[in-house]
Short mmCIF file of C-alpha atoms in Angstrom, two decimals:
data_model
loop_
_atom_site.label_atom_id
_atom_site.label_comp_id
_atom_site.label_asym_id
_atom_site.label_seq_id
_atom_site.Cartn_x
_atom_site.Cartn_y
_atom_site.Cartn_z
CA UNK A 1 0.00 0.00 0.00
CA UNK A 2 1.18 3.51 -0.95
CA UNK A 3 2.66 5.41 1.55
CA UNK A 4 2.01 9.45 2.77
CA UNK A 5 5.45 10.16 2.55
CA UNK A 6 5.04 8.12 -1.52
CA UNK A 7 1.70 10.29 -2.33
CA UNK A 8 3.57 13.57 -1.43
CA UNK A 9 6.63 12.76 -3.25
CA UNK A 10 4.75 11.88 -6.23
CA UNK A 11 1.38 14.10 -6.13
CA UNK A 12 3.74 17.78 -5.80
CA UNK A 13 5.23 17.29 -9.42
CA UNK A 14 1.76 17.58 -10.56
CA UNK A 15 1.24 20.94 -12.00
CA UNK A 16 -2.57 21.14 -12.84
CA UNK A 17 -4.75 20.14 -10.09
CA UNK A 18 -7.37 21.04 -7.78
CA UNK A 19 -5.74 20.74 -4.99
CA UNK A 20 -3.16 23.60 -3.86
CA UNK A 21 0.51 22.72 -3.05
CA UNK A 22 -0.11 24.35 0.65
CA UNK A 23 -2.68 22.27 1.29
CA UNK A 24 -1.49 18.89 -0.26
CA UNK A 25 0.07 17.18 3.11
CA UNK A 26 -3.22 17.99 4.63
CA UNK A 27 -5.33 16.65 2.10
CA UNK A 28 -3.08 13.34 1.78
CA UNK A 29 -3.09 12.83 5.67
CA UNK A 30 -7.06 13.18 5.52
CA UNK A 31 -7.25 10.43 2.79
CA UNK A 32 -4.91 8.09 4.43
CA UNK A 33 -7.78 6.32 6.25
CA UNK A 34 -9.95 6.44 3.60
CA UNK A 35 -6.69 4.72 1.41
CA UNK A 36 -6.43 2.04 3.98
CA UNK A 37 -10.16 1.52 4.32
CA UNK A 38 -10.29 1.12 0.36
CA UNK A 39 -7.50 -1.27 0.59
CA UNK A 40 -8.66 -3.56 3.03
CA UNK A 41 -12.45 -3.38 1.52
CA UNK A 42 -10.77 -4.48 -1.80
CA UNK A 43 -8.96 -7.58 -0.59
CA UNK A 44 -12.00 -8.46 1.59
CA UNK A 45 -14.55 -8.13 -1.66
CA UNK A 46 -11.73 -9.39 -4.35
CA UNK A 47 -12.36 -6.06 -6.18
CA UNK A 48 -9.75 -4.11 -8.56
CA UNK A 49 -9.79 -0.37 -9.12
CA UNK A 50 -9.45 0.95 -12.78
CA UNK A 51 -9.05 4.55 -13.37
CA UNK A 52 -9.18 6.72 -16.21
CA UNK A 53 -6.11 8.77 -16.55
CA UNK A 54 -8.41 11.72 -16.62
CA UNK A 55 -9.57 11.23 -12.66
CA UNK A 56 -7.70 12.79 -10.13
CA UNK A 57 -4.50 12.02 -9.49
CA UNK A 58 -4.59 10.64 -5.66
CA UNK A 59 -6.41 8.29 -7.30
CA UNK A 60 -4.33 6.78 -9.79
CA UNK A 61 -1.19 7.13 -7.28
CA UNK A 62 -2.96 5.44 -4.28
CA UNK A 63 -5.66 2.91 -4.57
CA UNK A 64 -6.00 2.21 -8.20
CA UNK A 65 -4.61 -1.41 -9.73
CA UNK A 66 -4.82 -0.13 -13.05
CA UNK A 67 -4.89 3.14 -15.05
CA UNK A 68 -5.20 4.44 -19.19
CA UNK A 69 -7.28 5.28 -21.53
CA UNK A 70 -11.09 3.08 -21.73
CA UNK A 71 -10.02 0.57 -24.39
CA UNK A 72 -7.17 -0.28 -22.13
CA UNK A 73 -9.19 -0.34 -18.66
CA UNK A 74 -11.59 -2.65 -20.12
CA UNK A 75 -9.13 -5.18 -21.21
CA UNK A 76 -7.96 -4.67 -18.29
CA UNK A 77 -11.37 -5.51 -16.63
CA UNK A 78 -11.62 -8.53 -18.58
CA UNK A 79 -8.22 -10.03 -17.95
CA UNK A 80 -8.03 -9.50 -13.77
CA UNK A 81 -9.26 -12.06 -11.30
CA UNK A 82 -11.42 -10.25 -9.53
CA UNK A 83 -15.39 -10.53 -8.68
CA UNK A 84 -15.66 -6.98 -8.35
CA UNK A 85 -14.86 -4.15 -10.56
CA UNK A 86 -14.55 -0.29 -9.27
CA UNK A 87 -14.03 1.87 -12.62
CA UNK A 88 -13.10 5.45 -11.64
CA UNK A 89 -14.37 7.06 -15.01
CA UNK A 90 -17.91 7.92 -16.44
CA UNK A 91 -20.44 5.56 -16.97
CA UNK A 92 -19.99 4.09 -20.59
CA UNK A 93 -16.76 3.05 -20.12
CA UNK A 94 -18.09 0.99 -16.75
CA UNK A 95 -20.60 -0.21 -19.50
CA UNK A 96 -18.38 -1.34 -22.10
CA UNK A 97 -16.44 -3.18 -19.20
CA UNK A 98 -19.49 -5.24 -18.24
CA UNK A 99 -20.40 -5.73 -22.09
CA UNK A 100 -16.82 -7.73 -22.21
CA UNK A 101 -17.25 -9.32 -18.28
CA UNK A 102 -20.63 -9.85 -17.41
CA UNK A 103 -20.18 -12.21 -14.76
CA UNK A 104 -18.25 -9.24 -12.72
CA UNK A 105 -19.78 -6.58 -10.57
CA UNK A 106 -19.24 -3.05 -12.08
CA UNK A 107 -19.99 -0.21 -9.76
CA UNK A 108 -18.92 3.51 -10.96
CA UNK A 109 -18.46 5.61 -7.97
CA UNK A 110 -18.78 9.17 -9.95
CA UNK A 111 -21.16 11.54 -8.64
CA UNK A 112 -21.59 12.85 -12.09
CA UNK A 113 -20.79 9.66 -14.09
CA UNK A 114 -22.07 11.63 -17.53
CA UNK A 115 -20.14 12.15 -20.66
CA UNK A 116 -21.29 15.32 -23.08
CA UNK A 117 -20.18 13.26 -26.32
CA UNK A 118 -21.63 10.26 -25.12
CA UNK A 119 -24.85 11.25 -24.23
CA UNK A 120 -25.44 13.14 -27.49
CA UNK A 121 -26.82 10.23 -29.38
CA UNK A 122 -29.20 7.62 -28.22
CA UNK A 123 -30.21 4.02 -29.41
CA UNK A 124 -33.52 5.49 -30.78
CA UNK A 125 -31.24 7.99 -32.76
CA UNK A 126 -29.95 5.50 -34.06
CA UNK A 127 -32.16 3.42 -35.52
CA UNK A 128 -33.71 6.39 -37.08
CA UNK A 129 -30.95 7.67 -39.11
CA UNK A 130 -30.53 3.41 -39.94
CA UNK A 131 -34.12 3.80 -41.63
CA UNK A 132 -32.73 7.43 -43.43
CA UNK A 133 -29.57 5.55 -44.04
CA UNK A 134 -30.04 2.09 -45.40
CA UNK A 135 -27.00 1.46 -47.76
CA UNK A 136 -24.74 2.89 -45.04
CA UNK A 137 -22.41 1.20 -42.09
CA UNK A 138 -22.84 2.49 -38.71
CA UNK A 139 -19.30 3.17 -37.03
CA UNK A 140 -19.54 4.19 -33.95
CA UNK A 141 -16.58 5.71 -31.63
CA UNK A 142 -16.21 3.69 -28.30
CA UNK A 143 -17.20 6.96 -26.17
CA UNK A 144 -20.79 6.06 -26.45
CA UNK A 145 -23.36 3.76 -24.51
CA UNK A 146 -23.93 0.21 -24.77
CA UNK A 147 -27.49 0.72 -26.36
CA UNK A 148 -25.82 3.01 -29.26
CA UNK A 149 -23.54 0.23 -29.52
CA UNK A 150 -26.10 -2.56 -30.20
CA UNK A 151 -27.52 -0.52 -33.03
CA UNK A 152 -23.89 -0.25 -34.67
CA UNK A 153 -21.76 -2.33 -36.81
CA UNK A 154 -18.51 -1.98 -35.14
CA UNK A 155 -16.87 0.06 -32.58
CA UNK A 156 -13.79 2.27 -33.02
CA UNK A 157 -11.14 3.81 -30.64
CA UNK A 158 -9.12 6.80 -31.26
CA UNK A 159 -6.02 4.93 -31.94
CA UNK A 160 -7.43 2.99 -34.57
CA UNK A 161 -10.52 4.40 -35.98
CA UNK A 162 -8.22 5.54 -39.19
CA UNK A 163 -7.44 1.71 -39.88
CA UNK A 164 -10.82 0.59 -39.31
CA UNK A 165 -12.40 3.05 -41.69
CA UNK A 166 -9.94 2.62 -44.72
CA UNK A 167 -10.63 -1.57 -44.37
CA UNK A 168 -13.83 -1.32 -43.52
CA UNK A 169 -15.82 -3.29 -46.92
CA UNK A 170 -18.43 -0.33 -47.85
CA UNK A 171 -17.71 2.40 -48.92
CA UNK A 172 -20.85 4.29 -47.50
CA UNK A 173 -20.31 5.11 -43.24
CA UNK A 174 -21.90 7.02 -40.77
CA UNK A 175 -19.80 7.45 -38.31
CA UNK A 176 -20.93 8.78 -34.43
CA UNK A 177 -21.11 10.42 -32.36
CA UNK A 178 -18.38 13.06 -32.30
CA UNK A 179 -18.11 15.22 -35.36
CA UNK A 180 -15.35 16.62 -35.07
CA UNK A 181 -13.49 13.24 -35.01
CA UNK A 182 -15.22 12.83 -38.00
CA UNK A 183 -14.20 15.43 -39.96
CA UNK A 184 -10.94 14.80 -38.97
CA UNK A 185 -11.12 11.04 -40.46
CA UNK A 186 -12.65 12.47 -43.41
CA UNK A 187 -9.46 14.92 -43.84
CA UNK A 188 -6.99 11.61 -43.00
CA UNK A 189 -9.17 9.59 -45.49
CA UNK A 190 -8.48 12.09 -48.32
CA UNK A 191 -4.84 12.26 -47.06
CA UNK A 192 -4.35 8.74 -47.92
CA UNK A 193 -6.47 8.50 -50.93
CA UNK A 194 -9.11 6.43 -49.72
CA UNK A 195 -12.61 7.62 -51.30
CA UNK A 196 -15.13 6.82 -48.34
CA UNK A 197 -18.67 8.63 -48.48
CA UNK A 198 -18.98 9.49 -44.59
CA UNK A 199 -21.72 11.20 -42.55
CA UNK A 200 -21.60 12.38 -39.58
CA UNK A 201 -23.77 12.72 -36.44
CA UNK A 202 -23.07 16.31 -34.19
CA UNK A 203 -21.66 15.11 -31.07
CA UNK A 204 -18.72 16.70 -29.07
CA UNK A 205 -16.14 16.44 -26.66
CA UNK A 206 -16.57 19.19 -24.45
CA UNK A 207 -13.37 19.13 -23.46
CA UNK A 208 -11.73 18.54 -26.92
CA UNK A 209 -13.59 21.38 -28.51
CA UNK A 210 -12.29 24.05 -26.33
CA UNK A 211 -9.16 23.88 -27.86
CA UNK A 212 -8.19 26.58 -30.83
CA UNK A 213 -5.59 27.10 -33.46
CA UNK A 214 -4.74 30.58 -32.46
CA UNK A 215 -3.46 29.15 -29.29
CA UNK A 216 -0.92 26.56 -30.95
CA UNK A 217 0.09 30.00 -33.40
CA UNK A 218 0.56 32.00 -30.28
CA UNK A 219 2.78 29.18 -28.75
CA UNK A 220 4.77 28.50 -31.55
CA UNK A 221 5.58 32.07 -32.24
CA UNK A 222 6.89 32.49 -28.49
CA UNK A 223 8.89 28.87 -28.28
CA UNK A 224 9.58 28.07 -31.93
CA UNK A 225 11.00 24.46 -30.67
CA UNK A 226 7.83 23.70 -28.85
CA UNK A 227 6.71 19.89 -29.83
CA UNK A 228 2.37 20.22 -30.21
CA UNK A 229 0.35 16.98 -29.57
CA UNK A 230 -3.61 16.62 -29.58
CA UNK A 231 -6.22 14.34 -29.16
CA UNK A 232 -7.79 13.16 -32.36
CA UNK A 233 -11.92 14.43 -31.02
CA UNK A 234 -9.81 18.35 -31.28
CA UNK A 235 -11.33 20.56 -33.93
CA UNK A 236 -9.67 19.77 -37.11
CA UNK A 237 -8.31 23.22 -37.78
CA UNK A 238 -6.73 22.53 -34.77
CA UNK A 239 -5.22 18.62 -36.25
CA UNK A 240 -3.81 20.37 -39.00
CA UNK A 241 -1.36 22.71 -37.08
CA UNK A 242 0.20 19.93 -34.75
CA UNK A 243 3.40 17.60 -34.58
CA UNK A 244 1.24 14.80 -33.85
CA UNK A 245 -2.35 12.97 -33.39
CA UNK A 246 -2.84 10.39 -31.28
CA UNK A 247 -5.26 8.68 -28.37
CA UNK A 248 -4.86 9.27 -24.78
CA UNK A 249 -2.03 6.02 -24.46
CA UNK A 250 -0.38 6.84 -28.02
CA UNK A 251 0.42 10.57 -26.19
CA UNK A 252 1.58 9.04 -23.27
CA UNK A 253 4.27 6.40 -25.24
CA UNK A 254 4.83 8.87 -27.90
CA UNK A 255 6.29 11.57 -25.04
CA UNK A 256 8.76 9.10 -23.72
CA UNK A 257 10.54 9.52 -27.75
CA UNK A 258 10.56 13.24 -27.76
CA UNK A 259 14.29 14.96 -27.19
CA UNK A 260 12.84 18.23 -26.78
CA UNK A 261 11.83 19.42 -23.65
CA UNK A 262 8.96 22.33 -24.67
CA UNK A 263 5.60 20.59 -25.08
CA UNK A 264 2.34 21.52 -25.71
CA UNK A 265 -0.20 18.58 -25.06
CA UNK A 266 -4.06 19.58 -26.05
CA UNK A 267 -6.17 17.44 -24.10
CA UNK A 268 -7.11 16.31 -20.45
CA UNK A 269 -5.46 17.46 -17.73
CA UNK A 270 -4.90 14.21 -16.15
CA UNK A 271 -2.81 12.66 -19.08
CA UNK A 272 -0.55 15.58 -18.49
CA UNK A 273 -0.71 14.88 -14.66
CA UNK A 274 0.52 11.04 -15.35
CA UNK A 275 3.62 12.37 -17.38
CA UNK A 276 4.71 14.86 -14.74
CA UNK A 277 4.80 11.95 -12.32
CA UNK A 278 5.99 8.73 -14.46
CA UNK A 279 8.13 10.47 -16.82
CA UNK A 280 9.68 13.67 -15.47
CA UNK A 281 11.44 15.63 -17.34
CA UNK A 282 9.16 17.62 -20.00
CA UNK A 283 7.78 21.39 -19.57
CA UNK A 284 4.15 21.66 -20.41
CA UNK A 285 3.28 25.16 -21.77
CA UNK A 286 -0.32 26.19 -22.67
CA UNK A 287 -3.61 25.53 -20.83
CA UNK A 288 -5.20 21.92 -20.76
CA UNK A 289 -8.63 21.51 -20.17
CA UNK A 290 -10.29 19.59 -17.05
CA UNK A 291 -13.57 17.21 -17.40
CA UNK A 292 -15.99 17.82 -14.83
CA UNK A 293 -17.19 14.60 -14.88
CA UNK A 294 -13.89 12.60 -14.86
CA UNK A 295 -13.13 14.60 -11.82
CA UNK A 296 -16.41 13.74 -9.88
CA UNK A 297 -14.96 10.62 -8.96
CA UNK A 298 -12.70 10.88 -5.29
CA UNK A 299 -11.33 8.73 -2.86
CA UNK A 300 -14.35 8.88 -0.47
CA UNK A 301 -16.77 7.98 -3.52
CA UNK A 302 -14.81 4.66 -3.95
CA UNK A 303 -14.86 4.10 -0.04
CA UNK A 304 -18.86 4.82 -0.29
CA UNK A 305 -19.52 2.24 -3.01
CA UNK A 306 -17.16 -0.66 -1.81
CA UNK A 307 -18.58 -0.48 1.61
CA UNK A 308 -22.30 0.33 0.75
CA UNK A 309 -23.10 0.75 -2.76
CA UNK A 310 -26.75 2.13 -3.99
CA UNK A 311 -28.73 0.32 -7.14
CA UNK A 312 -27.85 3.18 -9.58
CA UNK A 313 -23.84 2.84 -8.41
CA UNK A 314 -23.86 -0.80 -10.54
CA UNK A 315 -23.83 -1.15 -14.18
CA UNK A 316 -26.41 -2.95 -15.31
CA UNK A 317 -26.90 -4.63 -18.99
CA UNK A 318 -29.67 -6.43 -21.00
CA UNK A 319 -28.24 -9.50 -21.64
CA UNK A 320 -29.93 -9.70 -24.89
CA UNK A 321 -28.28 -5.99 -25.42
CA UNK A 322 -24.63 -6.83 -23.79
CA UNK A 323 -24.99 -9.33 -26.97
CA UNK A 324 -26.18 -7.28 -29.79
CA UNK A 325 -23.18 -4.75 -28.26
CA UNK A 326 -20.28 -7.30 -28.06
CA UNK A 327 -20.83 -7.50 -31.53
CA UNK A 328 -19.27 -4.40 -32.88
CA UNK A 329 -16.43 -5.04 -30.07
CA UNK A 330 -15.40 -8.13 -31.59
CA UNK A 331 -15.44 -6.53 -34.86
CA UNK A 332 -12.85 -3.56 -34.02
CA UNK A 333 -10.96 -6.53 -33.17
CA UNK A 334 -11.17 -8.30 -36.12
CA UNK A 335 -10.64 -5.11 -38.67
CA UNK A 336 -7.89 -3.54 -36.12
CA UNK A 337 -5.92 -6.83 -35.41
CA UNK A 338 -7.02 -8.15 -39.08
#
């Protein structure tokens, strides 16, 4: 188990977070008991934390057994011996965890488990547009429910929604929910010289979408050997003025290569917060942007639902859904892997 003296040393490199340096010893001697509690809960319950890299970071650096991006937590989820599952994130992720391991518990101990790109499509939306759009494929990004993912034809991630486009066999996709994903696989599509007929549903990141090209031209200007990185669901004026695209995990191994020290990182906070701790050594100029409901999960929220969870805390699936939804998981696999 993680120790005060640990948290401290590792919790003070982090530059953007809610909690101010002066107040940091206090706040880590308060959560002690509440670290010790969640400890001994999870060996008592056979339960494994996952958390998002976007939650806070006591978190990650204290009681969680596993952290990334959601493709990576919910392999994760499917591979550990456990009975119980505690996923620090926002709901769909907890959902796409249970779609892949329904026989474990999956409680998400967010007070505001919601996602804004997420929740901007619905299964009825869905089937809808499938009646307007008969001759089309349904793509859907992972960020979305498991309902929305029943209705589709195969799931995507951010790291390899490009591949899975250019092999998928039609050349007619609506792809959803975020848009301005979208148009940026439309713009990579063209790039390559693959002629794909896509439309697009109106959903957004609003985190991702904050993001603007004047600040990358006002950064390069001042630091002319700064090193820009964004998350693919960024505007895609935005895509088309940085050194590189990538998904949450392909920004965090992609940093590790970089000999520069200057970097500009457009995205969560919390992927930035990782990097200041686990690989030292970079300076992060510009503002990153934090996700409200990311950070509504704490250390006292996983206490409350290991010890005495409440109906809406656990994920619960259709099982005629979870396998309607597997469905376009196992076929990311097979045109990712394939």
């Amino acid at each position: 188990m993680v120790t005060a003296d640990t948290l401290f040393s590792q919790l003070q490199q982090v530059r953007f977070s809610s909690i101010r340096d002066e107040d940091l010893k206090q706040h880590i001697e308060k959560s002690m008991p509440v670290i010790e509690e969640i400890e001994r809960l999870k060996r008592e319950k056979n339960a494994v934390i996952l958390a998002h890299s976007y939650v806070t970071p006591d978190i990650i650096y204290s009681v969680a057994d596993y952290s990334g991006d959601s493709y990576e937590l919910s392999k994760n989820a499917l591979e550990a011996e456990a009975d119980l599952i505690v996923f620090a994130a926002v709901r769909f992720m907890g959902e796409t965890a249970k779609i892949l391991s329904p026989h474990k518990e999956v409680l998400i101990p967010g007070t505001d488990p919601a996602c804004s790109l997420a929740d901007s499509i619905s299964a009825s939306d869905v089937r809808r547009l499938k009646e307007e759009y008969p001759d089309y494929a349904f793509i859907c990004y992972i960020n979305t429910t498991a309902a929305v993912k029943a209705e589709c034809d195969v799931s995507v991630t951010s790291s390899n929604v490009y591949k899975i486009i250019e092999n998928y066999p039609s050349d007619k996709i609506y792809f959803l929910p975020d848009r301005l994903m979208g148009m940026n696989i439309i713009d990579e599509m063209q790039r390559r010289g693959i002629k794909k007929d896509i439309r697009l549903w109106n959903g957004t990141c609003y985190v991702h979408e904050e993001f603007e090209p004047r600040m990358i031209d006002e950064f390069r200007s001042a630091h002319p050997d700064i090193y820009v990185m964004a998350h693919p669901e960024c505007k895609p004026e935005v895509i088309r003025k940085v050194d590189y695209v990538g998904s949450t995990s392909q920004m965090f191994k992609k940093i590790q290569e970089l000999p520069g020290e200057k970097v500009m990182m457009l995205t969560e906070c919390g992927l930035i917060s990782r990097i200041e701790v686990e690989k030292p050594g970079k300076k992060f100029l510009g503002a990153c942007q934090m996700c409200k409901y990311m950070k509504s999960n704490s250390l006292e929220n996983i206490l409350r639902v290991l010890k005495d969870p409440r109906p809406e805390d656990y994920v619960q699936l259709d099982e005629e859904l979870r396998l309607r939804a597997i469905k376009s998981l196992e076929m990311m696999f097979k045109y990712a892997e394939g």
